[in-house]
mmCIF file of C-alpha atoms in Angstrom:
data_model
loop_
_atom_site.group_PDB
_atom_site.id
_atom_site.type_symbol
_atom_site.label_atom_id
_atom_site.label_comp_id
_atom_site.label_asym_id
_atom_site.label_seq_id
_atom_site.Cartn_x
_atom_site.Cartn_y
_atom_site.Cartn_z
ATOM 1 C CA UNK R 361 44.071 25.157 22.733
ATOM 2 C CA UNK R 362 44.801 22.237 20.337
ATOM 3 C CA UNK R 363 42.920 19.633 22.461
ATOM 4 C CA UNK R 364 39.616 22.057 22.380
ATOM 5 C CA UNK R 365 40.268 22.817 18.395
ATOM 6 C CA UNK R 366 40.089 18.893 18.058
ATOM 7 C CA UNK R 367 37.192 18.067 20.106
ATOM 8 C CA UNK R 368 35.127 20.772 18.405
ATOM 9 C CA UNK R 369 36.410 19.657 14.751
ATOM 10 C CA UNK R 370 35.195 16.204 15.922
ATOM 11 C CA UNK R 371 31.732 17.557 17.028
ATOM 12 C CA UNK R 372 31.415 19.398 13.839
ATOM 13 C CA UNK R 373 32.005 15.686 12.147
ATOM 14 C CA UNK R 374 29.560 13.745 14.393
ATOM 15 C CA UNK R 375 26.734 16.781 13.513
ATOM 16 C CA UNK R 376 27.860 16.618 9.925
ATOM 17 C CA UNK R 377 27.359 13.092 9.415
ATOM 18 C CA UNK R 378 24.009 13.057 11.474
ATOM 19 C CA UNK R 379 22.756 15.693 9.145
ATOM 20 C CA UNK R 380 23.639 13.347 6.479
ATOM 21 C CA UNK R 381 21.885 10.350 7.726
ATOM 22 C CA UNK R 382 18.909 12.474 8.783
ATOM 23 C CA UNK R 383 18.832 13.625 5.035
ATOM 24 C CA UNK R 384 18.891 10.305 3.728
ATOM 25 C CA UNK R 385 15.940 8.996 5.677
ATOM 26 C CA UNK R 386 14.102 11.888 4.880
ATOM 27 C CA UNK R 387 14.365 11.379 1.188
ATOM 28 C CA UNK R 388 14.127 8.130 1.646
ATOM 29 C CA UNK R 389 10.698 8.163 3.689
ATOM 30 C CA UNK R 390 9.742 11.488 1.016
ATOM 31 C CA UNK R 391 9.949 9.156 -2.226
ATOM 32 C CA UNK R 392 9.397 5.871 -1.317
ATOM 33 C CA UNK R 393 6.126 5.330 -2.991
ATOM 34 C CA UNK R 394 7.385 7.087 -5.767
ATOM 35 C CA UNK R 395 10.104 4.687 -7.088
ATOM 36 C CA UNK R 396 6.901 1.625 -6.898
ATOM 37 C CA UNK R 397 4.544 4.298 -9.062
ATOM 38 C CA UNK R 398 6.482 4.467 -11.432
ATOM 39 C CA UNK R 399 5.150 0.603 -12.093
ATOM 40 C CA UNK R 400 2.319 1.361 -14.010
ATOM 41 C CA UNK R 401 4.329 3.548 -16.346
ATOM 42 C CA UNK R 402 7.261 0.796 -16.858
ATOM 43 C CA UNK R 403 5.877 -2.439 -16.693
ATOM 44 C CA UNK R 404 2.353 -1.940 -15.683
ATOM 45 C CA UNK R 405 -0.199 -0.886 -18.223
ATOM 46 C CA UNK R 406 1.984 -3.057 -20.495
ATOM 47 C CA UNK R 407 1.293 -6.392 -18.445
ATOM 48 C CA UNK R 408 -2.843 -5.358 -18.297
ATOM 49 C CA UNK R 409 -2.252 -3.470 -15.076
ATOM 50 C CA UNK R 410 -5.481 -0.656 -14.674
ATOM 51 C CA UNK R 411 -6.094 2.152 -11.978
ATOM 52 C CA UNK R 412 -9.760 2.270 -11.259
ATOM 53 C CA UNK R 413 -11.652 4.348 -8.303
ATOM 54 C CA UNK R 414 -14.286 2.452 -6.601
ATOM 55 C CA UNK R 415 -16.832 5.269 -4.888
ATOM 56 C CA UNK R 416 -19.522 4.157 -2.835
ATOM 57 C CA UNK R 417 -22.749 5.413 -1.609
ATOM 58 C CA UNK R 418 -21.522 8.356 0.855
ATOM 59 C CA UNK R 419 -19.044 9.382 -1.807
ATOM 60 C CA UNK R 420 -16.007 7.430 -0.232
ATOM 61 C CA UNK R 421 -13.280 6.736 -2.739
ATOM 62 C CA UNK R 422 -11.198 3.629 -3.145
ATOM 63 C CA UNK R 423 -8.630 4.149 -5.376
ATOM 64 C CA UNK R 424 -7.186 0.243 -6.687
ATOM 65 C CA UNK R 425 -4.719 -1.182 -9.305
ATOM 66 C CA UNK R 426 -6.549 -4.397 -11.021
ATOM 67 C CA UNK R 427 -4.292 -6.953 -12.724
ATOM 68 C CA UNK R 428 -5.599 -8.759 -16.179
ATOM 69 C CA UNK R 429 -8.265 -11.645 -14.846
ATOM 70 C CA UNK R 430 -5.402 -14.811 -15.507
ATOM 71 C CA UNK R 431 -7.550 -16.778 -12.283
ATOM 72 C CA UNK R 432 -9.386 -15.876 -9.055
ATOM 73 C CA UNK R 433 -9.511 -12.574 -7.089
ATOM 74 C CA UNK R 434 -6.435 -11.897 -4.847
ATOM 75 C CA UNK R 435 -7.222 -8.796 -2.489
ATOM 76 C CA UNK R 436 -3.857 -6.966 -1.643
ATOM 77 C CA UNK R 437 -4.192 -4.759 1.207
ATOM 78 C CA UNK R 438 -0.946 -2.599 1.926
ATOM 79 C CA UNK R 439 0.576 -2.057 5.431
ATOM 80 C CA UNK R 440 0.742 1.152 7.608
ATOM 81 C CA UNK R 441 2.239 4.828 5.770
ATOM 82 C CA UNK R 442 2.127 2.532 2.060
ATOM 83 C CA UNK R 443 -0.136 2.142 -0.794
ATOM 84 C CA UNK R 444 -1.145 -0.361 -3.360
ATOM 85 C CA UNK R 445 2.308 0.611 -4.995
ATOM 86 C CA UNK R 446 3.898 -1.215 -1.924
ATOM 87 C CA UNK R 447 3.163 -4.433 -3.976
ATOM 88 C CA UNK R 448 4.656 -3.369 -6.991
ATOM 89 C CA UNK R 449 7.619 -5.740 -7.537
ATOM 90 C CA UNK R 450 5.459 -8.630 -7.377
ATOM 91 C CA UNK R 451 2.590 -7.472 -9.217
ATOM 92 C CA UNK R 452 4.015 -9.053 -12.130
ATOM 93 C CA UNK R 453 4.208 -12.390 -11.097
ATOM 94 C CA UNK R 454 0.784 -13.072 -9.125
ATOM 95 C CA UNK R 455 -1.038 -11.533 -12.412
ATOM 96 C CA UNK R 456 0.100 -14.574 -14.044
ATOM 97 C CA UNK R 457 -2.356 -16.717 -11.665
ATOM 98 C CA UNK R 458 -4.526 -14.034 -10.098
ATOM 99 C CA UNK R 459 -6.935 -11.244 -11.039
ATOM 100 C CA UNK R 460 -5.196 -8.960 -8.713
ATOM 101 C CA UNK R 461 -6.716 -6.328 -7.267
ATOM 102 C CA UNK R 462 -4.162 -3.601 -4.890
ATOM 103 C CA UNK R 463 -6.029 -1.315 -3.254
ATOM 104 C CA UNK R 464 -5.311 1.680 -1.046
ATOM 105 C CA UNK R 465 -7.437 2.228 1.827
ATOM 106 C CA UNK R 466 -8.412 5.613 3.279
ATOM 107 C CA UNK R 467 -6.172 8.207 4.349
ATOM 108 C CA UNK R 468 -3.108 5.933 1.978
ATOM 109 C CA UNK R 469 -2.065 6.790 -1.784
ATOM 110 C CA UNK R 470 -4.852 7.810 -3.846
ATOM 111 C CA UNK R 471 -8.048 6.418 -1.624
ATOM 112 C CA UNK R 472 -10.244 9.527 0.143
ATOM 113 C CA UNK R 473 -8.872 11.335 3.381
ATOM 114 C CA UNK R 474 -11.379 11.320 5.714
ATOM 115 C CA UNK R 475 -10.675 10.891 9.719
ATOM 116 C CA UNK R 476 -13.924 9.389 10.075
ATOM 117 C CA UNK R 477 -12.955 6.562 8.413
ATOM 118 C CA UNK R 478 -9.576 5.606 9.711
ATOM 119 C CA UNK R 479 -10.361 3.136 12.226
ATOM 120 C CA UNK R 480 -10.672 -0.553 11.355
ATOM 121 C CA UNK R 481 -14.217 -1.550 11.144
ATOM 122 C CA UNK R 482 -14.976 1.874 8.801
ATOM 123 C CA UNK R 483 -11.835 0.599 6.787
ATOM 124 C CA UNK R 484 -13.191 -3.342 6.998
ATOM 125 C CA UNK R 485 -16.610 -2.695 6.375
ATOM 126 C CA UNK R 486 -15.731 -0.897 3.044
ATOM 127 C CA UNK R 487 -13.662 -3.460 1.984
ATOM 128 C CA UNK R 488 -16.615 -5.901 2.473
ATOM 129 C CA UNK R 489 -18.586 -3.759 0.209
ATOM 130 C CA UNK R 490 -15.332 -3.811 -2.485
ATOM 131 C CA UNK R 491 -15.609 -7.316 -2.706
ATOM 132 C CA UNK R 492 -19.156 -7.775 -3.060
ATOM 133 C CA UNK R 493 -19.744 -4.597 -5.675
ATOM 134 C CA UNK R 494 -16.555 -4.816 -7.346
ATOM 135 C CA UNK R 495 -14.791 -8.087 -7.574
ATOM 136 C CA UNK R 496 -17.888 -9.594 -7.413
ATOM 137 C CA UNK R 497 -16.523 -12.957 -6.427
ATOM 138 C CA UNK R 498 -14.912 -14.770 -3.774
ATOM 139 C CA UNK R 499 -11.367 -13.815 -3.537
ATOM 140 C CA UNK R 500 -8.038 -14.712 -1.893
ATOM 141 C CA UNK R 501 -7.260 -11.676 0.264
ATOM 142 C CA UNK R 502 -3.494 -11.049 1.966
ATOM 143 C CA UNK R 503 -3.064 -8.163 4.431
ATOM 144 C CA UNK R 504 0.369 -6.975 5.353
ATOM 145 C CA UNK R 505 1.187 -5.757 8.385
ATOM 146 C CA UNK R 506 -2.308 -3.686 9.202
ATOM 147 C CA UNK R 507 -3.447 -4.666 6.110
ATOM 148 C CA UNK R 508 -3.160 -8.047 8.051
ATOM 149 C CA UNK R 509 -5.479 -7.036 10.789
ATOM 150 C CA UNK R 510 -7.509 -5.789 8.330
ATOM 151 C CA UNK R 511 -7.516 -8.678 5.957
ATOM 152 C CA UNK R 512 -8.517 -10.608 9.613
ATOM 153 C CA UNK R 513 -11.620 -8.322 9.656
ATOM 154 C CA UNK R 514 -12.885 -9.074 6.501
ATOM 155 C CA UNK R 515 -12.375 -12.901 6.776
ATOM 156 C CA UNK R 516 -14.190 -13.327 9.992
ATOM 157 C CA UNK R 517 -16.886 -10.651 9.442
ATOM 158 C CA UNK R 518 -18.074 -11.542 5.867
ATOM 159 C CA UNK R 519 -16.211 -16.179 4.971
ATOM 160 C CA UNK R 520 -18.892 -15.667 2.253
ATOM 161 C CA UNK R 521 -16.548 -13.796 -0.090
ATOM 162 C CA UNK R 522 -13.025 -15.493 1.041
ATOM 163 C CA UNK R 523 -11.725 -18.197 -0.413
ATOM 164 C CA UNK R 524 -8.629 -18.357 1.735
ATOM 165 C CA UNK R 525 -6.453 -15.580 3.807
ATOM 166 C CA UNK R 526 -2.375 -15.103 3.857
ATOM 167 C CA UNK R 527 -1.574 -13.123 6.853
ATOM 168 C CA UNK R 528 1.652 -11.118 6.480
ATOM 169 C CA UNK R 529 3.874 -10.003 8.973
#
């Protein structure tokens, strides 16, 4: 009887301490965005920091933080489940030699939600027209992880508008 009272007071432990971690994660995954919004608020607006919507002609809305113009365009294009909040913590620093621009892309943060355009050439394409009818330059552009592919997209389909491209892992 004392053997089974221990193995079940140890299963009860392992479950306990899985709900735990599973909670954790959860919250984690729940608010991770939140803890980078809160840049604009601290440190944001004060630095220059804007939020702007870009819409385009079939109503498609790209939602984008734009940094005081302190030198050229840098395009800042999030990874996978993120948003232009992702880049928060170093926001700060490349204003000081960029006009940054952080944008979210469709289905991410504040950007539309519309299936139809989650796929990379939709998403690519748009960005192309971002560039061209809002930063209205040519710009650095950095992709993280499929912001990477993406930032690959825009480089080869429209060198016209890129000055150079960072490729992040």
């Amino acid at each position: 009887m004392e053997k089974r009272m221990k193995v079940i007071i140890a299963i009860g432990i392992v479950v306990l301490l899985t709900i735990i971690a599973i909670s954790i994660f959860a919250y984690r995954n729940l608010n991770y965005d939140f803890f980078n919004a809160n840049f604009l608020k601290k440190t944001g607006y004060k630095l220059g920091f804007t939020e702007n919507t870009a819409i385009l002609d079939d109503g498609s809305e790209i939602y984008y933080i734009e940094g005081p113009n302190n030198g050229p365009a840098l395009l800042l294009l999030h990874g996978q489940q993120a948003s232009s909040f992702d880049y928060a913590k170093v926001l700060p620093e490349l204003s000081k030699e960029f006009h940054v621009y952080a944008l979210d892309y469709y289905g991410h943060g504040k950007s539309s939600k519309d299936p139809e355009k989650y796929n990379a050439v939709a998403i690519g394409n748009d960005i192309i027209w971002f560039i061209g009818n809002v930063i209205k330059d040519k710009a650095y552009i950095s992709g993280h992880s499929s912001g990477a592919l993406l930032a690959a997209y825009v480089s080869a389909n429209a060198p016209e508008f890129i000055i150079a491209t960072v490729l992040e892992y």
